[in-house]
C-alpha cells in the first residue's frame, strides 16, 4: 500500500529544476505527482514516478543526493470537506503529518493526495477502516 | 606501565625546567661560538649568550627556518667539525633542493633513547621482535626506529620498506611483535594479510606508525586488520627524526622528549608565543644536540600543547597530531583560522567522512565574511527540510565554537565543488589586501 517517493536535494539555482526533470524525461520516466519544499538556499524535490527504482538510479548516476521514502496515496472526493475528513481521521488517531501535497484530476474519484506521516502502516489501517480509498502503489505509478 | 627511562620520562616538572635551562644556556653559548648564522642573528637582536639565563629567555632568541638549511647546504650549520659527525641523513621535501642533517655519536645515542621510549611505551621489551618496515637510508624512519630497538634490547628485524609478500612472510615466520612503518603501508599490509587469510598467524601486539598524516578512523581500521594497538609517533629530520614525540598507551597526544627538545607554540603571523593550549605553529629548540643543533626552529606544523599531567605518569608535555601547515592559515576578522579546523568540524558532522567542501573568504564593507560550502551527500541528506536545516545549523554552531567566528554555511549539490589535493586549494580568498 505504501508508495515509494523519491526526494532530491536541489540547490536554488536558475534552471536547475528543469535540468533534473529533463534527466527523468530522457530516461522515459513519467512523473505522476511532484512537490518542492524550499528554503532560501536549497529545496527538496519530491516525486512520484512510474518507475521509482530507475528514477533513483539515474538521479544518483547524475551525481544528485537522493533518498527514497514511503508515503501514502489517498483518493479524496473532489468536493468541500473531502480533504478535511481524511485529516481529521489521522488527527483522531494521533498520527502526525510531516507534509502532504495534492493533485487534482489524477484519480477517477477526485483528487490524489500524497501524505507523509510518522506511522504509515497505522495510518493506512485507520483510513481504510473509515472507508477512505487508499491507492495501491502499482496504480499510483501508472497515473 | 612500561617506561624506557622512568627517571627522565617522569621527572618532576620543576626539575625538568631547571634541566632545560642548564642545557639551553649551554647550547646557546656553544652555538654562538660555532655557528656563524646564529651569531649574526643574535647580534642583529643585540643579544649575547649571557643574556640567556633560563628557559624564560627562550622567547627572545632568533628563529631558524627550513630555508636556512638550504642556504647553508650542506654543512654550513653544523656545530662540530665534520670529523665528529658519524652519520648524515637527508630529506628532499616536495619543494626545493634536499636538506642534510648530521649526528655525532652522542646525538645518535640520544635519538635511540627517543625511539626506545616510544617502543617501551607500546609495551616492547627485550623479548620483543620489532619489524622496522620504514625505509632505511637517507630517510630517518628506518635507522631511527632501528637504533631505539637495539638500545632497548629487543630484536630488530631490519627489513626496510617494500616487497609486501616478503614483509608478510617475515612477520609471520620471525614472530614479529611490533611493526614500524607508515600508516598507509600498515593499512595496505593489513588488507593484503586479510586477503591472504593469514590474520590468525600474526603475533603483532603494537605498531608504531608515523611520517605521514593519518586519522583516528585509519587507526581503528589498522588496529582491526592487524590486530594490534596502533601508536602515533612524531618527528622531523631537522630536529632529530622520529621520536621527537611519542604516544603512550593512553593515546591522548604524543609526549615530547622535553629533556632534549623544548617546544613552543607561536602565532605564525605575529610570531608571539601563545598561551598553553592554543593552536599555532610548533617551534622546537634542540638543547642536547651537538652536530646539528637548531634554536627556535619553525616546523610549519600546526599543533597545540597539553601540559596537564598524563595518566601514564610521564611528565613530558603532550602535543596533538599536527593539524596542517602554518602556510595555510587565514586571518579572518582578526582570528587565526586553519582549514584543518574546518575539516575537523565537517568530519564530525559528516559521521567520520569529510564531505567535500570549499571555504570562501571575502570582504564586504570592510567586514570579512566566511562562507563554507559543503557538498550534500546521500549520508547527510534526508527527505525533510527540518533535518537538512539541522545539518546546516550543526555545522554552523560547531564552526562558531571551534573557530570563534560566525560562518555562513551553504549546502550545495554533490560533485559541484572541484576535487583537489591539499587543504590550501579548498580556500578561495577573494579579499584584496
Ligand atoms: Zn602519557
XYZ file of C-alpha atoms and ligand atoms in Angstrom:
577
model
C 0.000 0.000 0.000
C 2.927 2.315 0.650
C 4.128 4.319 -2.270
C 7.807 4.912 -2.927
C 8.581 8.588 -3.217
C 11.899 9.911 -4.493
C 13.381 13.018 -2.854
C 16.203 15.002 -4.395
C 18.376 17.740 -2.923
C 18.248 20.764 -5.240
C 20.225 23.949 -4.939
C 18.246 27.086 -5.596
C 19.845 27.889 -8.899
C 18.153 29.182 -12.008
C 17.208 26.369 -14.376
C 18.298 23.609 -12.047
C 14.837 22.133 -11.637
C 14.335 21.929 -15.404
C 17.627 20.075 -15.712
C 16.649 17.498 -13.125
C 13.204 16.937 -14.624
C 14.872 16.519 -18.022
C 17.060 13.737 -16.666
C 13.874 11.831 -15.858
C 12.281 12.615 -19.204
C 15.366 11.461 -21.082
C 15.076 8.129 -19.321
C 11.377 7.753 -20.142
C 10.308 8.205 -16.565
C 6.820 9.624 -16.107
C 6.023 11.896 -13.212
C 2.632 11.284 -11.557
C 2.989 13.836 -8.794
C 5.578 16.296 -7.595
C 6.180 18.934 -4.954
C 9.011 21.146 -3.796
C 9.761 22.202 -0.268
C 12.217 25.039 -0.298
C 14.230 27.430 1.803
C 16.233 30.388 0.538
C 19.260 28.241 -0.283
C 18.001 24.824 -1.205
C 14.923 22.814 -1.976
C 13.781 19.246 -1.690
C 12.091 17.964 -4.801
C 9.661 15.139 -4.095
C 8.483 12.908 -6.901
C 6.074 10.092 -7.501
C 7.041 8.401 -10.763
C 6.157 5.318 -12.763
C 9.500 3.627 -12.039
C 10.926 4.827 -8.707
C 13.888 2.433 -8.694
C 15.048 3.541 -12.104
C 14.489 7.187 -11.155
C 16.608 6.767 -8.043
C 19.376 5.167 -10.058
C 19.510 7.708 -12.883
C 19.379 10.647 -10.486
C 22.222 9.181 -8.420
C 24.168 8.442 -11.585
C 23.838 12.130 -12.367
C 25.531 12.942 -9.091
C 22.468 14.025 -7.117
C 21.774 13.334 -3.456
C 18.685 11.126 -3.474
C 16.584 9.478 -0.789
C 13.534 7.286 -1.127
C 10.726 7.461 1.407
C 7.415 5.727 1.799
C 4.271 7.787 1.533
C 0.558 7.129 1.350
C -1.576 7.978 -1.667
C -5.211 8.677 -0.919
C -8.103 9.399 -3.250
C -10.120 12.294 -1.921
C -13.568 13.292 -3.153
C -13.324 16.488 -5.087
C -15.929 18.338 -3.031
C -15.938 20.609 0.039
C -14.826 18.848 3.199
C -13.278 15.902 1.332
C -9.720 16.505 2.482
C -10.746 17.704 5.938
C -12.327 14.318 6.561
C -9.038 12.491 5.833
C -7.057 14.852 8.020
C -9.473 14.508 10.910
C -9.270 10.720 10.845
C -5.488 10.913 11.136
C -5.661 13.549 13.836
C -8.056 11.444 15.886
C -5.689 8.505 15.594
C -2.816 10.703 16.834
C -0.890 10.344 13.621
C 1.249 13.339 12.687
C 1.508 14.531 9.128
C 5.003 15.605 8.160
C 3.856 17.019 4.833
C 1.383 16.451 2.039
C 0.638 17.539 -1.482
C -2.313 17.071 -3.771
C -3.085 16.548 -7.440
C -6.494 17.225 -8.803
C -7.847 15.149 -11.667
C -5.370 12.353 -11.317
C -7.591 9.738 -9.791
C -11.006 8.627 -11.036
C -12.834 9.658 -7.928
C -11.286 13.082 -7.481
C -8.019 14.420 -6.100
C -4.897 12.408 -5.404
C -3.324 13.329 -2.078
C 0.192 12.217 -1.143
C 0.701 12.138 2.614
C 3.864 11.545 4.597
C 3.118 10.516 8.192
C 5.148 9.299 11.124
C 3.320 5.960 11.311
C 2.473 4.943 7.756
C 1.082 1.443 8.379
C -1.089 2.644 11.220
C -2.384 5.453 9.024
C -3.358 3.064 6.246
C -5.370 0.984 8.696
C -7.368 3.826 10.181
C -8.039 5.388 6.806
C -9.204 2.079 5.344
C -11.405 1.403 8.330
C -13.001 4.788 7.809
C -13.761 3.969 4.211
C -11.131 6.184 2.627
C -9.764 4.852 -0.632
C -6.050 4.147 -0.459
C -4.491 3.955 -3.875
C -2.225 0.975 -4.440
C 1.402 1.724 -5.255
C 1.185 -0.026 -8.593
C -1.818 2.123 -9.512
C -0.187 5.317 -8.389
C 2.875 4.656 -10.535
C 0.551 4.245 -13.522
C -1.282 7.535 -13.053
C 53.008 0.719 32.593
C 56.334 0.433 30.840
C 58.962 3.138 30.563
C 62.374 3.168 28.970
C 63.973 5.618 31.403
C 61.413 6.429 34.031
C 63.632 8.848 35.959
C 63.683 11.141 32.940
C 60.250 10.474 31.474
C 58.517 11.033 34.804
C 60.848 13.727 36.085
C 59.364 16.328 38.347
C 58.469 19.312 36.157
C 60.367 21.778 38.269
C 63.487 19.692 37.904
C 62.808 19.328 34.174
C 62.644 23.104 33.724
C 65.923 23.506 35.606
C 67.495 20.915 33.371
C 66.127 22.638 30.256
C 67.539 25.946 31.422
C 71.003 24.478 32.029
C 71.005 22.804 28.645
C 69.641 25.830 26.798
C 72.390 28.059 28.277
C 74.986 25.511 27.246
C 73.576 25.212 23.719
C 73.280 28.965 23.102
C 76.835 29.541 24.250
C 78.395 26.883 22.043
C 76.256 27.751 19.015
C 77.226 31.407 19.371
C 80.829 30.299 19.062
C 80.395 27.676 16.394
C 77.520 28.633 14.072
C 78.122 31.946 12.260
C 74.500 32.338 11.150
C 73.260 32.011 14.723
C 75.832 34.513 15.963
C 74.803 37.028 13.291
C 71.143 36.699 14.220
C 71.925 37.123 17.899
C 73.930 40.232 17.104
C 71.091 41.640 14.993
C 68.910 41.365 18.076
C 71.644 42.793 20.280
C 71.818 39.589 22.293
C 74.798 37.950 23.944
C 74.864 34.335 25.180
C 74.931 35.672 28.764
C 71.519 37.240 28.222
C 70.001 33.779 28.192
C 69.668 32.732 31.831
C 66.770 30.289 31.763
C 64.025 28.845 29.548
C 62.132 32.058 30.311
C 64.528 33.825 27.954
C 63.866 31.425 25.083
C 61.292 33.809 23.618
C 63.976 36.428 22.974
C 66.084 34.159 20.787
C 66.004 34.403 16.993
C 64.034 31.866 14.959
C 65.521 29.468 12.444
C 63.869 28.294 9.236
C 63.943 25.468 6.740
C 65.341 27.914 4.202
C 68.447 28.251 6.400
C 69.186 24.583 5.770
C 69.026 25.217 2.035
C 71.072 28.410 2.188
C 73.842 26.771 4.205
C 73.733 23.414 2.424
C 75.383 21.037 3.090
C 77.386 21.566 6.303
C 77.156 25.296 6.982
C 75.055 24.953 10.133
C 76.914 22.092 11.796
C 78.222 22.995 15.244
C 81.065 20.461 15.278
C 83.875 19.706 12.823
C 82.821 17.022 10.330
C 85.354 14.717 11.982
C 82.890 14.474 14.889
C 79.938 13.670 12.632
C 79.307 9.941 12.339
C 76.201 9.973 10.176
C 74.177 12.211 7.898
C 70.537 11.969 6.875
C 68.800 13.950 4.169
C 65.286 14.717 3.068
C 64.184 16.130 -0.215
C 60.806 17.538 0.660
C 58.324 18.364 -2.042
C 59.797 21.728 -2.895
C 63.366 22.850 -3.382
C 66.632 21.014 -3.017
C 67.384 18.437 -0.379
C 68.455 19.332 3.109
C 71.090 17.483 5.091
C 71.485 16.952 8.823
C 74.399 15.469 10.780
C 74.721 13.492 14.006
C 77.583 12.920 16.432
C 77.854 9.598 18.207
C 76.088 11.090 21.217
C 73.331 12.513 19.026
C 72.640 9.045 17.661
C 72.553 7.692 21.200
C 70.075 10.382 22.272
C 67.960 9.660 19.225
C 67.938 5.969 20.113
C 66.717 6.971 23.561
C 63.800 8.802 21.924
C 62.690 5.830 19.860
C 63.401 3.383 22.719
C 60.984 5.433 24.831
C 58.369 5.069 22.121
C 58.941 1.333 21.849
C 58.788 0.816 25.611
C 55.585 2.853 25.783
C 53.995 0.397 23.349
C 54.963 -2.489 25.612
C 58.129 -3.600 23.816
C 60.959 -5.144 25.876
C 63.960 -7.439 25.456
C 61.716 -10.279 24.331
C 60.073 -8.321 21.530
C 60.717 -8.655 17.810
C 60.489 -5.306 16.102
C 59.996 -5.309 12.354
C 61.221 -1.981 11.024
C 59.499 -1.537 7.680
C 60.344 2.123 7.302
C 62.835 2.802 4.536
C 66.482 2.567 5.565
C 68.796 5.124 4.047
C 68.917 8.879 3.939
C 65.329 8.956 5.280
C 65.355 8.962 9.103
C 62.488 6.486 9.572
C 64.281 3.153 9.282
C 67.508 3.828 11.156
C 65.688 5.900 13.762
C 63.499 3.047 14.979
C 66.365 0.612 14.414
C 68.552 2.441 16.931
C 65.855 2.507 19.588
C 65.102 -1.193 19.198
C 68.730 -2.135 19.711
C 69.097 0.258 22.617
C 66.045 -1.230 24.280
C 67.488 -4.687 23.788
C 64.650 -6.016 21.672
C 65.402 -7.891 18.458
C 65.304 -5.734 15.382
C 64.142 -7.153 12.060
C 65.666 -4.528 9.711
C 63.616 -5.391 6.651
C 63.218 -1.804 5.369
C 60.323 -0.890 3.070
C 58.893 -2.655 0.031
C 58.286 -6.257 -1.089
C 54.989 -6.835 0.669
C 54.967 -10.629 0.260
C 58.341 -10.883 1.943
C 57.244 -8.449 4.665
C 54.285 -10.666 5.488
C 56.217 -13.913 5.400
C 58.953 -12.460 7.595
C 56.450 -11.003 10.038
C 54.839 -14.419 10.478
C 57.943 -16.638 10.351
C 60.031 -14.448 12.673
C 57.132 -13.814 15.040
C 57.215 -10.006 14.858
C 55.505 -8.477 17.894
C 55.973 -4.864 16.806
C 55.688 -3.234 13.425
C 57.071 0.183 12.439
C 56.047 1.724 9.115
C 53.888 4.472 7.631
C 50.166 4.226 8.465
C 49.215 3.878 4.804
C 51.592 0.955 4.420
C 50.250 -0.613 7.622
C 46.788 -0.370 6.107
C 47.977 -1.974 2.896
C 49.741 -4.761 4.787
C 46.612 -5.361 6.842
C 44.411 -5.608 3.761
C 46.822 -7.932 1.988
C 47.159 -10.194 5.031
C 43.386 -10.327 5.303
C 43.046 -11.262 1.613
C 45.648 -13.981 2.052
C 43.720 -15.300 5.051
C 46.781 -15.076 7.298
C 45.409 -12.794 10.011
C 45.360 -15.637 12.532
C 49.092 -16.228 12.041
C 50.043 -12.756 13.273
C 51.743 -12.232 16.627
C 51.718 -8.457 16.468
C 50.925 -6.569 19.665
C 51.662 -2.992 18.726
C 52.573 -0.846 15.774
C 54.345 2.496 15.550
C 53.099 4.491 12.618
C 54.204 7.945 11.594
C 55.889 10.075 8.943
C 52.583 10.951 7.291
C 49.200 12.291 8.430
C 46.571 9.780 9.449
C 43.163 9.871 11.095
C 41.521 8.159 14.052
C 39.494 6.193 11.503
C 42.643 4.844 9.973
C 43.871 3.964 13.438
C 40.766 1.880 14.083
C 40.970 0.197 10.701
C 44.665 -0.671 11.137
C 44.064 -1.978 14.659
C 41.297 -4.257 13.400
C 43.126 -5.532 10.374
C 46.485 -6.173 12.023
C 45.050 -6.980 15.464
C 47.435 -4.682 17.292
C 47.369 -1.394 19.146
C 48.419 1.427 16.821
C 50.637 4.232 18.159
C 51.419 7.585 16.630
C 54.969 8.931 16.549
C 56.152 12.401 15.571
C 59.441 13.700 14.375
C 61.250 15.629 11.722
C 64.763 15.143 10.486
C 65.741 18.779 11.098
C 65.177 18.237 14.815
C 66.190 14.567 15.122
C 63.913 12.192 13.237
C 61.061 10.010 14.514
C 60.758 10.024 18.283
C 60.796 13.758 18.951
C 57.363 12.985 20.394
C 55.841 9.596 21.180
C 52.455 8.308 22.136
C 51.825 6.424 25.370
C 49.142 3.786 25.889
C 46.606 6.451 26.906
C 46.718 7.640 23.283
C 45.778 11.185 24.210
C 48.554 13.068 22.466
C 52.273 12.493 21.996
C 54.808 13.166 24.767
C 57.611 15.429 23.581
C 61.088 14.398 24.768
C 61.390 17.678 26.620
C 64.742 16.847 28.132
C 66.099 17.194 24.579
C 63.668 19.447 22.744
C 61.830 22.498 24.053
C 58.555 23.102 22.233
C 56.767 26.421 21.843
C 53.530 27.307 20.092
C 53.600 30.634 18.294
C 51.208 32.686 16.244
C 52.737 32.235 12.779
C 51.674 35.724 11.868
C 52.834 37.800 14.818
C 55.493 35.276 15.959
C 54.312 35.789 19.556
C 54.392 32.800 21.897
C 50.824 31.676 22.559
C 49.404 30.592 25.911
C 49.319 26.885 26.765
C 46.615 25.027 24.882
C 46.451 27.414 21.914
C 46.606 26.139 18.388
C 49.545 27.550 16.479
C 52.858 26.810 14.832
C 55.085 24.335 16.597
C 58.619 25.569 17.232
C 61.477 23.411 18.572
C 64.791 24.149 20.233
C 67.258 21.268 20.465
C 69.083 21.566 23.780
C 71.248 18.440 23.732
C 72.102 18.068 20.081
C 75.774 18.508 19.223
C 76.137 18.017 15.488
C 73.256 19.933 14.053
C 71.501 21.994 16.723
C 68.672 24.405 15.978
C 67.241 27.218 18.063
C 63.550 28.013 17.734
C 63.094 26.066 14.527
C 59.838 26.873 12.730
C 58.335 23.493 11.860
C 55.334 24.979 9.988
C 53.288 22.254 11.679
C 50.119 23.442 13.376
C 49.562 21.838 16.758
C 48.758 22.581 20.386
C 50.421 21.557 23.649
C 48.707 19.966 26.616
C 50.540 20.500 29.925
C 48.030 18.527 32.004
C 49.576 15.587 33.761
C 49.046 12.397 31.732
C 47.575 9.342 33.438
C 50.574 7.332 32.288
C 52.751 9.227 34.774
C 55.080 10.831 32.256
C 55.692 14.487 32.910
C 56.593 15.407 29.336
C 54.120 17.759 27.681
C 51.849 16.263 25.052
C 51.332 17.600 21.535
C 48.337 16.672 19.433
C 48.696 15.319 15.925
C 49.710 18.225 13.660
C 46.618 19.708 12.071
C 48.043 21.163 8.921
C 50.678 23.657 7.899
C 51.030 27.207 9.093
C 51.226 28.359 5.463
C 47.531 27.507 5.165
C 46.494 29.901 7.929
C 43.937 32.604 7.198
C 43.248 35.650 9.308
C 39.546 36.388 9.333
C 38.241 39.292 11.386
C 41.489 39.152 13.314
C 41.076 35.474 14.187
C 43.547 32.839 13.007
C 41.741 30.125 11.113
C 43.240 26.904 9.806
C 41.465 24.888 7.123
C 42.135 21.823 9.263
C 39.803 23.181 11.954
C 37.000 23.445 9.426
C 37.782 19.972 8.169
C 37.623 18.601 11.691
C 34.124 20.020 12.213
C 32.926 18.628 8.907
C 34.403 15.239 9.717
C 32.465 15.145 12.959
C 29.187 16.270 11.424
C 29.671 14.022 8.400
C 29.908 10.979 10.654
C 33.587 10.182 10.117
C 33.505 11.086 6.443
C 34.665 14.536 5.439
C 32.253 15.875 2.871
C 33.843 17.786 0.020
C 33.960 21.472 0.924
C 35.111 24.900 -0.130
C 35.932 27.861 2.081
C 35.236 31.290 0.649
C 36.635 34.347 2.366
C 35.658 37.780 1.175
C 35.475 41.353 2.394
C 32.196 43.225 2.167
C 32.016 46.804 3.502
C 35.290 46.382 5.375
C 33.959 43.287 7.058
C 35.465 39.833 6.486
C 32.974 37.174 5.526
C 33.472 33.456 5.813
C 31.335 31.056 3.868
C 31.731 27.310 3.983
C 30.147 25.413 1.135
C 29.550 21.770 1.897
C 28.565 19.170 -0.628
C 25.376 17.329 0.139
C 25.725 13.561 0.191
C 23.321 10.640 0.474
C 24.545 10.332 4.036
C 23.745 13.928 5.048
C 20.567 14.234 3.024
C 17.144 13.373 4.307
C 13.673 13.926 2.934
C 12.545 16.718 5.226
C 13.599 20.331 5.306
C 13.985 20.409 9.068
C 16.607 17.672 9.103
C 18.588 19.278 6.311
C 18.456 22.618 8.090
C 19.557 20.825 11.247
C 22.704 19.622 9.454
C 23.338 23.192 8.325
C 22.821 24.528 11.848
C 25.034 21.882 13.391
C 27.925 22.766 11.093
C 27.352 26.441 11.802
C 27.316 26.144 15.575
C 30.308 23.810 15.701
C 32.282 26.134 13.430
C 31.402 29.008 15.713
C 32.645 27.160 18.774
C 35.825 25.769 17.163
C 36.816 28.913 15.247
C 35.325 31.549 17.498
C 33.824 33.058 14.361
C 30.402 33.102 12.761
C 30.408 31.445 9.372
C 27.750 31.166 6.721
C 27.123 27.571 5.766
C 25.693 26.660 2.405
C 24.833 23.148 1.371
C 25.444 22.549 -2.296
C 24.684 19.659 -4.619
C 27.067 16.716 -4.736
C 30.066 16.896 -7.074
C 29.712 20.627 -7.663
C 32.931 21.533 -5.849
C 36.132 20.766 -7.736
C 38.075 17.885 -6.222
C 41.573 18.924 -5.307
C 44.539 17.667 -3.408
C 45.648 19.612 -0.367
C 43.762 21.797 2.016
C 45.079 25.104 0.731
C 43.277 24.672 -2.569
C 39.982 24.376 -0.766
C 40.222 28.002 0.234
C 39.207 30.857 -2.008
C 40.309 34.155 -0.516
C 38.701 36.936 -2.516
C 39.890 39.735 -0.260
C 42.158 42.266 -1.861
C 44.505 43.075 0.963
Zn 51.002 9.571 28.675
